[in-house]
């Protein structure tokens, strides 16, 4: 073997430095930027490059997203409090309508985000982006890592389409739903496999211990607390950690709820006797009017609860709480599980606090879905059957009303207005009109009935605007049905007044129906595509009305001219 020359040593150190870039290709970044760490992300043709500065806990990053075009947006995000999309703090870039590349921060509070610009939970001193090679967007930024000592976080990356300068929802295919992992800025690791926990002596008091179990991100608990089981709850940016002791059927729990502030309360509850909110035995925490954070127990006996303090149906010892990271409340407690059971319905929530008193939580979306089952012995969690059954009833209620009031009713009105202009369509237009309106009324009454049932099953849950419009629609629809029995003949002197009444009430019903459907969609909070689908139906109806209205006026004006000419000819012949 030859001896090492200075040139050989130089290339050896170059290769050693590039080995830290792991499986990334060599990239020449603009403006002479260089990065000592890099990882090729496993999906979506992306890579993350960075330099970490431990002295001030900042990181210079370059996020590359390839195989896209100028009609796509891209985003990379850190989630300091969770492992999923909700709570992520995103850097977004897209090509504006004018062709300029725009980069901005976007905090993500829920799954229906439209990537609106806003301040993140940590500082971003610099942020810009570029679009190169017609297939690649690179986001450059300097970020100040969130307060604390952690350098490892969950991170996510995505791309989607842009329409009119606004980001649309990203696809839900496998690569898009699996584009998440962890990154450690200090040791240069991204998406590491969870390391098995080594046996070690308990840490001393007043230190922190990091745990990573199941689908939970790493978290450091105060006072050396450790938990052998954890599950990331599906909504509201929450996590439940626990240790189960079979000998006395007790469990130590830590309930973490992120994305909240000092003006929020949080609660986690078990329901030993039911599958919903009534009967739940809750642990509650919030900042009181004196500014002190407190935790207490609250049995829930009705939907109108104010979370009053009281004893639970099972013993709770050592309850405490803390506020960490500026946006997260953690409740610690030891529970003696009831009657030897280990599997229960669990409920979790957050809401506003006013003058030291908890207010009502939101009644739709994720707040409605924050219910499930947990087995402390096996570690299994699942969606609660009761909540799913009620959700199905809500979906049935929504579908029935969209089809009846929102589709059949406008179709029947269009048949009455536009088909009768064709002489050959008489009296077919009348039977089509009656069939559509009668079907709409029958299906609509069924939808109205399911709404009444949902209301009776959800005492204390009120959607006043939606309910009042629904009652008005039922009353007006019923009046229209009975008005058919009083319909005068075409040559009757009161027929004109009946027509005015019938059309006025009909158009009022259609207008209120559309408004109430959107009100109901806001309550149901389904995926955005369902609201978009109904908007598409309305656009189609509107286009049809525009074309048919123009054609109707054309036919009417033409007939008037023909009748006028015929009248003149007849008068001349008679003369």
Coordinates of C-alpha atoms in Angstrom, one line a residue:
X1 CA 0.0 0.0 0.0
X2 CA 1.2 3.5 -0.8
X3 CA 1.9 6.1 1.9
X4 CA -0.7 8.7 2.8
X5 CA -0.1 12.0 1.0
X6 CA -1.6 15.3 2.1
X7 CA -4.0 15.1 -0.8
X8 CA -5.1 11.6 0.3
X9 CA -5.6 12.8 3.9
X10 CA -7.6 15.8 2.5
X11 CA -10.0 13.5 0.6
X12 CA -10.2 11.2 3.6
X13 CA -11.6 14.0 5.7
X14 CA -13.9 15.1 2.9
X15 CA -15.4 11.5 2.8
X16 CA -15.6 11.4 6.6
X17 CA -17.5 14.7 6.6
X18 CA -19.9 13.5 3.8
X19 CA -20.6 10.3 5.7
X20 CA -22.5 12.5 8.2
X21 CA -24.8 13.4 5.4
X22 CA -26.0 9.8 5.4
X23 CA -27.9 8.8 2.3
X24 CA -28.2 12.3 0.7
X25 CA -26.9 13.1 -2.7
X26 CA -24.4 15.9 -3.1
X27 CA -26.2 19.2 -3.5
X28 CA -24.9 22.6 -4.5
X29 CA -27.0 25.1 -2.7
X30 CA -27.3 28.7 -3.8
X31 CA -25.4 31.5 -2.2
X32 CA -22.7 29.1 -1.1
X33 CA -24.8 27.6 1.7
X34 CA -23.3 24.4 3.2
X35 CA -24.8 21.9 5.7
X36 CA -23.0 19.4 7.8
X37 CA -26.0 17.1 8.4
X38 CA -28.6 15.7 6.0
X39 CA -31.1 12.9 5.7
X40 CA -33.0 11.7 2.7
X41 CA -36.6 11.3 4.0
X42 CA -38.2 8.0 3.2
X43 CA -41.2 9.2 1.2
X44 CA -42.2 12.1 -1.1
X45 CA -38.7 12.6 -2.7
X46 CA -37.6 15.0 0.1
X47 CA -34.5 15.6 2.1
X48 CA -33.6 17.7 5.2
X49 CA -30.2 19.4 5.5
X50 CA -29.1 21.3 8.6
X51 CA -26.4 22.9 10.8
X52 CA -27.1 22.9 14.6
X53 CA -25.6 25.6 16.8
X54 CA -25.8 24.4 20.5
X55 CA -24.6 27.8 21.9
X56 CA -27.9 29.4 21.1
X57 CA -30.0 26.4 20.2
X58 CA -30.6 27.4 16.6
X59 CA -30.6 25.3 13.5
X60 CA -30.1 26.5 9.9
X61 CA -32.1 24.2 7.7
X62 CA -32.7 23.6 4.0
X63 CA -35.7 21.4 3.1
X64 CA -35.6 20.1 -0.4
X65 CA -38.8 18.7 -2.0
X66 CA -38.4 17.3 -5.6
X67 CA -40.7 15.9 -8.2
X68 CA -43.2 18.7 -8.0
X69 CA -44.1 21.7 -10.2
X70 CA -45.1 25.3 -10.0
X71 CA -48.7 24.5 -9.1
X72 CA -47.7 22.6 -5.9
X73 CA -47.1 23.8 -2.4
X74 CA -44.5 22.1 -0.1
X75 CA -44.2 22.2 3.7
X76 CA -41.9 21.0 6.4
X77 CA -42.9 21.2 10.1
X78 CA -41.7 20.4 13.6
X79 CA -44.2 19.3 16.3
X80 CA -42.8 20.3 19.7
X81 CA -45.8 18.8 21.6
X82 CA -47.1 15.8 19.6
X83 CA -46.3 13.3 16.9
X84 CA -48.9 14.1 14.3
X85 CA -50.2 17.0 12.2
X86 CA -52.2 18.8 14.9
X87 CA -49.8 21.1 16.8
X88 CA -47.2 21.1 14.1
X89 CA -45.4 24.3 13.3
X90 CA -44.9 24.5 9.6
X91 CA -42.7 26.3 7.0
X92 CA -44.7 26.5 3.7
X93 CA -43.5 27.5 0.3
X94 CA -45.4 27.9 -3.0
X95 CA -45.2 29.7 -6.3
X96 CA -47.6 32.6 -6.3
X97 CA -49.8 33.6 -9.3
X98 CA -47.3 36.2 -10.4
X99 CA -44.5 33.5 -10.5
X100 CA -42.6 34.6 -7.3
X101 CA -41.8 32.0 -4.7
X102 CA -43.3 32.8 -1.3
X103 CA -42.3 31.2 2.0
X104 CA -44.2 31.7 5.2
X105 CA -44.8 30.1 8.7
X106 CA -48.1 28.4 9.4
X107 CA -49.1 26.9 12.8
X108 CA -51.4 23.8 12.3
X109 CA -54.1 23.5 14.9
X110 CA -56.3 20.8 13.3
X111 CA -56.7 18.5 10.4
X112 CA -58.8 20.9 8.4
X113 CA -56.0 23.5 8.1
X114 CA -55.8 25.7 5.0
X115 CA -52.1 26.5 5.9
X116 CA -52.9 30.0 6.9
X117 CA -50.0 32.3 7.7
X118 CA -49.3 32.9 11.4
X119 CA -46.7 33.0 14.1
X120 CA -45.2 29.7 15.2
X121 CA -44.6 28.7 18.8
X122 CA -40.8 29.3 18.3
X123 CA -38.9 32.0 16.5
X124 CA -38.0 31.8 12.8
X125 CA -35.4 34.6 12.3
X126 CA -35.0 34.0 8.6
X127 CA -37.1 32.3 6.0
X128 CA -37.1 32.2 2.2
X129 CA -37.5 29.7 -0.6
X130 CA -36.6 29.1 -4.3
X131 CA -38.0 27.1 -7.2
X132 CA -35.3 25.4 -9.3
X133 CA -35.0 23.0 -12.2
X134 CA -38.8 23.3 -12.7
X135 CA -39.3 20.4 -10.3
X136 CA -37.9 21.3 -6.9
X137 CA -38.7 23.8 -4.1
X138 CA -36.1 24.4 -1.4
X139 CA -37.0 26.1 1.8
X140 CA -34.2 27.9 3.7
X141 CA -34.7 28.9 7.3
X142 CA -33.1 29.6 10.7
X143 CA -35.2 28.3 13.6
X144 CA -34.8 28.7 17.3
X145 CA -35.6 25.3 18.9
X146 CA -38.4 25.4 21.4
X147 CA -37.5 26.2 25.0
X148 CA -35.9 23.5 27.1
X149 CA -33.0 21.1 26.5
X150 CA -34.7 18.9 23.9
X151 CA -33.1 18.7 20.4
X152 CA -35.2 15.8 19.2
X153 CA -38.7 16.4 17.8
X154 CA -41.3 14.9 15.6
X155 CA -41.2 16.3 12.1
X156 CA -43.5 16.1 9.1
X157 CA -43.3 17.0 5.4
X158 CA -46.0 17.3 2.7
X159 CA -46.9 18.6 -0.7
X160 CA -50.2 19.4 -2.4
X161 CA -51.9 21.4 -5.1
X162 CA -52.3 25.2 -5.3
X163 CA -55.4 26.8 -6.7
X164 CA -55.7 30.6 -7.1
X165 CA -52.7 31.1 -4.9
X166 CA -54.2 29.1 -2.0
X167 CA -53.0 25.7 -0.9
X168 CA -55.4 22.8 -1.3
X169 CA -55.6 19.7 0.9
X170 CA -52.8 17.2 0.3
X171 CA -53.6 13.7 -1.0
X172 CA -54.3 11.0 1.5
X173 CA -52.4 8.2 -0.2
X174 CA -49.9 6.0 1.7
X175 CA -46.8 8.2 1.2
X176 CA -48.7 11.3 2.3
X177 CA -50.0 9.7 5.4
X178 CA -46.6 8.2 6.4
X179 CA -44.6 11.3 5.8
X180 CA -43.6 11.8 9.5
X181 CA -40.8 10.8 11.7
X182 CA -38.3 12.2 14.3
X183 CA -35.3 14.3 14.0
X184 CA -32.5 15.1 16.4
X185 CA -30.6 18.2 15.5
X186 CA -27.8 17.6 18.0
X187 CA -26.7 14.1 17.0
X188 CA -27.6 14.3 13.3
X189 CA -30.2 11.6 13.3
X190 CA -33.5 11.7 11.4
X191 CA -36.2 9.1 11.6
X192 CA -34.3 6.8 14.0
X193 CA -35.7 3.5 15.0
X194 CA -36.9 3.6 18.6
X195 CA -34.1 2.2 20.8
X196 CA -35.0 -0.4 23.4
X197 CA -35.0 0.9 26.9
X198 CA -32.0 -0.3 28.9
X199 CA -32.4 -1.4 32.5
X200 CA -31.2 1.4 34.8
X201 CA -31.6 2.6 38.3
X202 CA -34.4 5.0 39.0
X203 CA -33.3 8.6 38.2
X204 CA -32.9 11.0 41.1
X205 CA -35.7 13.3 42.1
X206 CA -36.1 16.6 40.3
X207 CA -34.7 15.3 37.1
X208 CA -36.4 14.5 33.8
X209 CA -36.8 11.2 32.1
X210 CA -37.6 10.6 28.4
X211 CA -40.0 7.9 27.4
X212 CA -41.0 6.7 23.9
X213 CA -43.7 4.1 23.8
X214 CA -46.0 2.9 21.0
X215 CA -46.9 5.8 18.8
X216 CA -46.0 8.5 21.4
X217 CA -43.1 10.9 20.8
X218 CA -40.3 11.2 23.3
X219 CA -41.3 13.2 26.4
X220 CA -39.3 14.2 29.5
X221 CA -41.4 14.1 32.7
X222 CA -40.5 16.0 35.8
X223 CA -39.3 14.5 39.1
X224 CA -38.0 11.4 37.4
X225 CA -41.4 10.0 36.5
X226 CA -41.4 7.1 34.0
X227 CA -44.3 5.3 32.3
X228 CA -44.2 1.9 30.6
X229 CA -47.3 2.4 28.5
X230 CA -48.5 5.3 26.4
X231 CA -50.9 6.0 23.6
X232 CA -51.3 9.1 21.4
X233 CA -55.0 9.9 21.5
X234 CA -56.5 10.4 18.1
X235 CA -57.7 14.0 18.5
X236 CA -57.0 17.2 20.5
X237 CA -53.2 16.8 20.6
X238 CA -53.4 14.6 23.7
X239 CA -51.4 11.7 25.1
X240 CA -52.1 9.2 27.9
X241 CA -49.1 7.6 29.7
X242 CA -49.6 5.0 32.5
X243 CA -48.1 2.3 34.7
X244 CA -50.6 -0.5 35.6
X245 CA -50.1 -2.5 38.9
X246 CA -51.9 -5.8 38.7
X247 CA -51.4 -6.6 42.4
X248 CA -53.8 -3.9 43.6
X249 CA -55.6 -3.0 40.3
X250 CA -54.3 0.6 40.4
X251 CA -52.7 2.8 37.7
X252 CA -50.4 5.8 37.7
X253 CA -51.3 8.1 34.8
X254 CA -49.9 11.2 33.2
X255 CA -52.4 12.9 30.8
X256 CA -50.7 15.4 28.5
X257 CA -52.8 18.0 26.6
X258 CA -50.9 20.2 24.2
X259 CA -51.9 23.3 22.1
X260 CA -53.5 25.1 25.1
X261 CA -52.9 28.3 27.0
X262 CA -53.3 29.7 30.5
X263 CA -56.9 30.5 29.6
X264 CA -57.9 26.9 28.9
X265 CA -59.0 24.0 31.1
X266 CA -58.2 20.4 30.2
X267 CA -59.8 17.2 31.5
X268 CA -59.4 13.5 31.2
X269 CA -62.1 11.1 32.5
X270 CA -63.0 7.4 32.8
X271 CA -66.6 6.3 32.6
X272 CA -67.0 3.1 34.6
X273 CA -70.8 2.7 33.8
X274 CA -71.4 4.2 30.3
X275 CA -70.0 5.0 27.0
X276 CA -70.3 8.8 26.8
X277 CA -69.9 11.9 28.9
X278 CA -72.7 11.3 31.4
X279 CA -71.3 9.3 34.3
X280 CA -67.6 10.1 33.5
X281 CA -65.3 10.6 36.4
X282 CA -62.9 13.4 35.5
X283 CA -59.6 14.8 36.4
X284 CA -59.6 18.6 35.6
X285 CA -56.8 21.2 35.6
X286 CA -56.6 24.9 34.8
X287 CA -55.3 28.2 36.0
X288 CA -57.6 29.8 38.6
X289 CA -58.5 33.5 39.0
X290 CA -55.5 33.8 41.4
X291 CA -53.1 32.7 38.6
X292 CA -52.4 29.3 40.3
X293 CA -52.6 26.1 38.4
X294 CA -54.8 23.5 40.2
X295 CA -56.0 20.0 39.6
X296 CA -59.0 18.4 41.1
X297 CA -61.6 15.7 40.6
X298 CA -65.1 16.3 39.1
X299 CA -67.9 13.7 38.6
X300 CA -70.0 14.5 35.5
X301 CA -73.7 14.0 35.9
X302 CA -75.1 16.1 33.0
X303 CA -74.2 17.7 29.7
X304 CA -74.5 21.2 31.4
X305 CA -71.7 20.5 33.9
X306 CA -69.5 23.4 35.0
X307 CA -66.9 20.8 36.1
X308 CA -67.6 21.4 39.8
X309 CA -65.2 19.8 42.2
X310 CA -66.3 16.6 43.9
X311 CA -65.4 13.0 44.9
X312 CA -65.3 10.4 42.2
X313 CA -66.8 6.9 42.3
X314 CA -63.3 5.4 42.7
X315 CA -60.3 6.5 44.8
X316 CA -57.9 9.0 43.4
X317 CA -54.6 9.8 45.2
X318 CA -51.6 12.0 44.5
X319 CA -53.3 14.2 41.9
X320 CA -51.1 17.1 40.6
X321 CA -50.6 19.1 37.5
X322 CA -48.0 21.3 35.7
X323 CA -47.9 23.7 32.8
X324 CA -44.9 23.1 30.5
X325 CA -43.5 24.4 27.2
X326 CA -45.9 27.4 27.3
X327 CA -48.7 25.3 25.7
X328 CA -49.1 22.0 27.5
X329 CA -50.9 20.9 30.7
X330 CA -50.0 17.6 32.3
X331 CA -52.2 15.9 34.9
X332 CA -50.6 13.3 37.2
X333 CA -52.7 10.9 39.3
X334 CA -52.9 7.5 40.8
X335 CA -56.3 5.7 40.4
X336 CA -57.8 2.7 42.1
X337 CA -59.7 1.1 39.2
X338 CA -63.3 0.3 40.0
X339 CA -64.6 -3.3 40.6
X340 CA -61.5 -5.1 39.4
X341 CA -62.0 -4.0 35.8
X342 CA -59.2 -2.8 33.5
X343 CA -61.1 -1.7 30.4
X344 CA -63.2 1.5 30.3
X345 CA -64.6 4.3 28.2
X346 CA -62.3 7.3 28.3
X347 CA -63.1 10.9 27.5
X348 CA -60.8 13.9 27.1
X349 CA -61.5 17.6 26.5
X350 CA -60.4 21.2 26.6
X351 CA -62.3 24.5 26.8
X352 CA -62.1 28.1 27.8
X353 CA -61.8 29.5 31.3
X354 CA -63.4 32.8 32.3
X355 CA -62.9 34.4 35.7
X356 CA -61.7 31.1 37.1
X357 CA -64.7 29.2 35.9
X358 CA -64.5 26.5 33.1
X359 CA -66.7 27.3 30.1
X360 CA -68.4 24.9 27.7
X361 CA -66.1 23.2 25.3
X362 CA -66.7 23.3 21.5
X363 CA -69.5 20.9 20.4
X364 CA -68.2 19.8 16.9
X365 CA -65.2 18.5 15.1
X366 CA -62.5 17.0 17.3
X367 CA -64.2 18.0 20.5
X368 CA -67.1 15.7 19.6
X369 CA -64.8 12.8 18.6
X370 CA -62.7 12.9 21.8
X371 CA -63.9 9.6 23.2
X372 CA -62.6 6.0 23.1
X373 CA -61.8 2.8 25.0
X374 CA -58.8 1.9 27.0
X375 CA -57.5 -1.3 28.6
X376 CA -54.9 -0.5 31.2
X377 CA -53.8 -4.1 31.5
X378 CA -53.2 -4.8 27.8
X379 CA -52.4 -1.3 26.7
X380 CA -55.1 -1.4 23.9
X381 CA -57.0 1.7 22.9
X382 CA -59.8 2.0 20.4
X383 CA -62.6 4.3 19.2
X384 CA -65.7 4.0 21.4
X385 CA -68.7 2.3 20.0
X386 CA -71.2 4.7 21.5
X387 CA -69.5 7.7 19.9
X388 CA -69.3 6.0 16.6
X389 CA -73.1 5.1 16.7
X390 CA -74.0 8.7 17.4
X391 CA -71.7 9.8 14.6
X392 CA -73.4 7.5 12.2
X393 CA -76.8 9.0 13.3
X394 CA -75.4 12.5 12.6
X395 CA -74.2 11.4 9.2
X396 CA -77.5 9.9 8.3
X397 CA -79.3 13.1 9.4
X398 CA -76.9 15.1 7.3
X399 CA -77.3 12.9 4.1
X400 CA -81.1 12.8 4.3
X401 CA -81.3 16.6 4.6
X402 CA -78.8 17.3 1.9
X403 CA -80.6 15.0 -0.6
X404 CA -84.1 16.3 0.3
X405 CA -84.0 20.0 1.1
X406 CA -80.7 20.6 -0.6
X407 CA -81.1 18.7 -3.9
X408 CA -84.6 17.4 -4.6
X409 CA -86.3 20.6 -3.6
X410 CA -84.4 22.9 -6.0
X411 CA -84.8 20.3 -8.8
X412 CA -88.6 20.4 -8.3
X413 CA -88.6 24.2 -8.4
X414 CA -86.5 24.2 -11.6
X415 CA -88.9 21.7 -13.3
X416 CA -91.9 24.0 -12.5
X417 CA -90.2 27.1 -13.8
X418 CA -88.4 25.9 -16.9
X419 CA -90.1 22.8 -18.3
X420 CA -93.5 24.4 -18.7
X421 CA -92.1 26.8 -21.3
X422 CA -92.1 23.7 -23.6
X423 CA -95.7 23.2 -24.7
X424 CA -94.9 19.5 -25.3
X425 CA -93.9 19.1 -21.6
X426 CA -97.4 20.0 -20.4
X427 CA -98.6 18.5 -18.0
X428 CA -95.5 16.3 -17.5
X429 CA -93.7 19.2 -15.9
X430 CA -96.4 19.4 -13.2
X431 CA -96.0 15.7 -12.3
X432 CA -92.2 16.0 -12.2
X433 CA -92.6 19.0 -9.9
X434 CA -95.0 17.3 -7.6
X435 CA -92.9 14.1 -7.5
X436 CA -89.7 16.0 -6.6
X437 CA -91.3 18.2 -4.0
X438 CA -93.3 15.3 -2.4
X439 CA -90.1 13.1 -2.3
X440 CA -88.1 16.0 -0.9
X441 CA -90.7 16.5 1.9
X442 CA -90.9 12.8 2.8
X443 CA -87.2 12.4 3.0
X444 CA -86.8 15.8 4.7
X445 CA -89.3 14.8 7.4
X446 CA -87.2 11.6 8.0
X447 CA -84.1 13.8 8.3
X448 CA -85.9 16.2 10.6
X449 CA -87.0 13.3 12.8
X450 CA -83.4 12.0 13.1
X451 CA -82.4 15.5 14.2
X452 CA -85.1 15.5 16.9
X453 CA -83.8 12.1 18.1
X454 CA -80.2 13.4 18.1
X455 CA -81.3 16.4 20.2
X456 CA -83.1 14.2 22.7
X457 CA -80.1 11.9 23.0
X458 CA -77.7 14.9 23.6
X459 CA -79.3 16.8 26.4
X460 CA -77.4 20.1 27.0
X461 CA -75.8 20.0 23.5
X462 CA -77.6 22.8 21.6
X463 CA -77.1 24.1 18.1
X464 CA -79.8 26.8 18.2
X465 CA -79.4 28.3 14.8
X466 CA -79.5 24.9 13.0
X467 CA -82.4 23.8 15.1
X468 CA -84.5 26.9 14.6
X469 CA -84.0 26.9 10.8
X470 CA -84.9 23.2 10.8
X471 CA -88.1 23.8 12.6
X472 CA -89.0 26.7 10.3
X473 CA -88.3 24.5 7.2
X474 CA -90.5 21.8 8.5
X475 CA -93.3 24.2 9.2
X476 CA -93.1 25.9 5.8
X477 CA -92.8 22.6 4.0
X478 CA -95.9 21.3 5.7
X479 CA -97.8 24.5 4.7
X480 CA -96.8 23.9 1.1
X481 CA -98.2 20.4 1.2
X482 CA -101.5 21.5 2.6
X483 CA -101.6 24.4 0.1
X484 CA -101.9 21.8 -2.6
X485 CA -105.3 20.9 -1.2
X486 CA -106.4 24.5 -1.6
X487 CA -104.9 25.1 -5.1
X488 CA -107.5 27.0 -7.2
X489 CA -108.2 26.2 -10.8
X490 CA -106.1 28.1 -13.4
X491 CA -108.9 30.4 -14.3
X492 CA -110.0 31.1 -10.7
X493 CA -109.8 34.8 -9.6
X494 CA -107.6 33.8 -6.6
X495 CA -105.2 31.7 -8.6
X496 CA -102.8 34.7 -9.0
X497 CA -102.6 35.2 -5.2
X498 CA -102.1 31.5 -4.6
X499 CA -99.2 31.5 -7.2
X500 CA -97.5 34.4 -5.4
X501 CA -97.8 32.7 -2.0
X502 CA -96.7 29.3 -3.4
X503 CA -93.6 30.6 -5.2
X504 CA -92.6 33.0 -2.3
X505 CA -92.7 30.2 0.3
X506 CA -91.0 27.8 -2.1
X507 CA -88.0 30.0 -2.8
X508 CA -87.8 30.8 1.0
X509 CA -87.7 27.1 1.7
X510 CA -84.9 26.6 -0.8
X511 CA -82.8 29.5 0.5
X512 CA -83.2 28.4 4.2
X513 CA -82.4 24.8 3.2
X514 CA -79.1 25.7 1.6
X515 CA -78.2 28.0 4.6
X516 CA -79.0 25.2 7.1
X517 CA -77.1 22.6 5.2
X518 CA -73.9 24.7 5.5
X519 CA -74.7 25.3 9.2
X520 CA -75.0 21.5 9.6
X521 CA -71.7 20.9 7.7
X522 CA -70.0 23.3 10.1
X523 CA -71.4 21.3 13.0
X524 CA -70.5 17.9 11.6
X525 CA -67.1 19.1 10.5
X526 CA -66.5 16.4 7.9
X527 CA -63.6 16.2 5.5
X528 CA -63.4 19.3 3.3
X529 CA -64.3 17.3 0.2
X530 CA -67.9 16.8 1.3
X531 CA -68.5 20.5 1.6
X532 CA -66.7 21.0 -1.7
X533 CA -69.0 18.4 -3.3
X534 CA -72.1 20.2 -2.2
X535 CA -70.7 23.5 -3.3
X536 CA -70.1 21.8 -6.7
X537 CA -73.8 20.7 -6.8
X538 CA -74.9 24.3 -6.1
X539 CA -72.6 25.6 -8.8
X540 CA -74.1 23.1 -11.3
X541 CA -77.6 24.1 -10.3
X542 CA -76.7 27.8 -10.7
X543 CA -75.2 27.2 -14.2
X544 CA -78.4 25.3 -15.2
X545 CA -80.6 28.1 -13.9
X546 CA -78.5 30.7 -15.8
X547 CA -78.8 28.9 -19.1
X548 CA -82.5 27.9 -18.7
X549 CA -83.5 31.4 -17.5
X550 CA -82.0 33.0 -20.6
X551 CA -83.6 30.4 -22.8
X552 CA -87.0 30.9 -21.1
X553 CA -86.9 34.6 -21.6
X554 CA -85.9 34.1 -25.2
X555 CA -88.8 31.8 -25.9
X556 CA -91.3 34.0 -24.0
X557 CA -90.2 37.2 -25.9
X558 CA -90.3 35.3 -29.2
X559 CA -93.8 34.0 -28.6
X560 CA -95.0 37.5 -27.7
X561 CA -93.7 38.9 -31.0
X562 CA -95.3 36.1 -32.9
X563 CA -98.6 36.6 -31.1
X564 CA -98.4 40.3 -31.7
X565 CA -97.8 39.8 -35.5
X566 CA -100.6 37.3 -35.7
X567 CA -102.9 39.7 -33.9
X568 CA -102.1 42.5 -36.5
X569 CA -102.7 40.1 -39.5
X570 CA -106.0 38.9 -38.1
X571 CA -107.2 42.5 -37.5
X572 CA -106.3 43.5 -41.1
X573 CA -108.1 40.5 -42.6
X574 CA -111.2 41.2 -40.5
X575 CA -111.1 44.9 -41.5

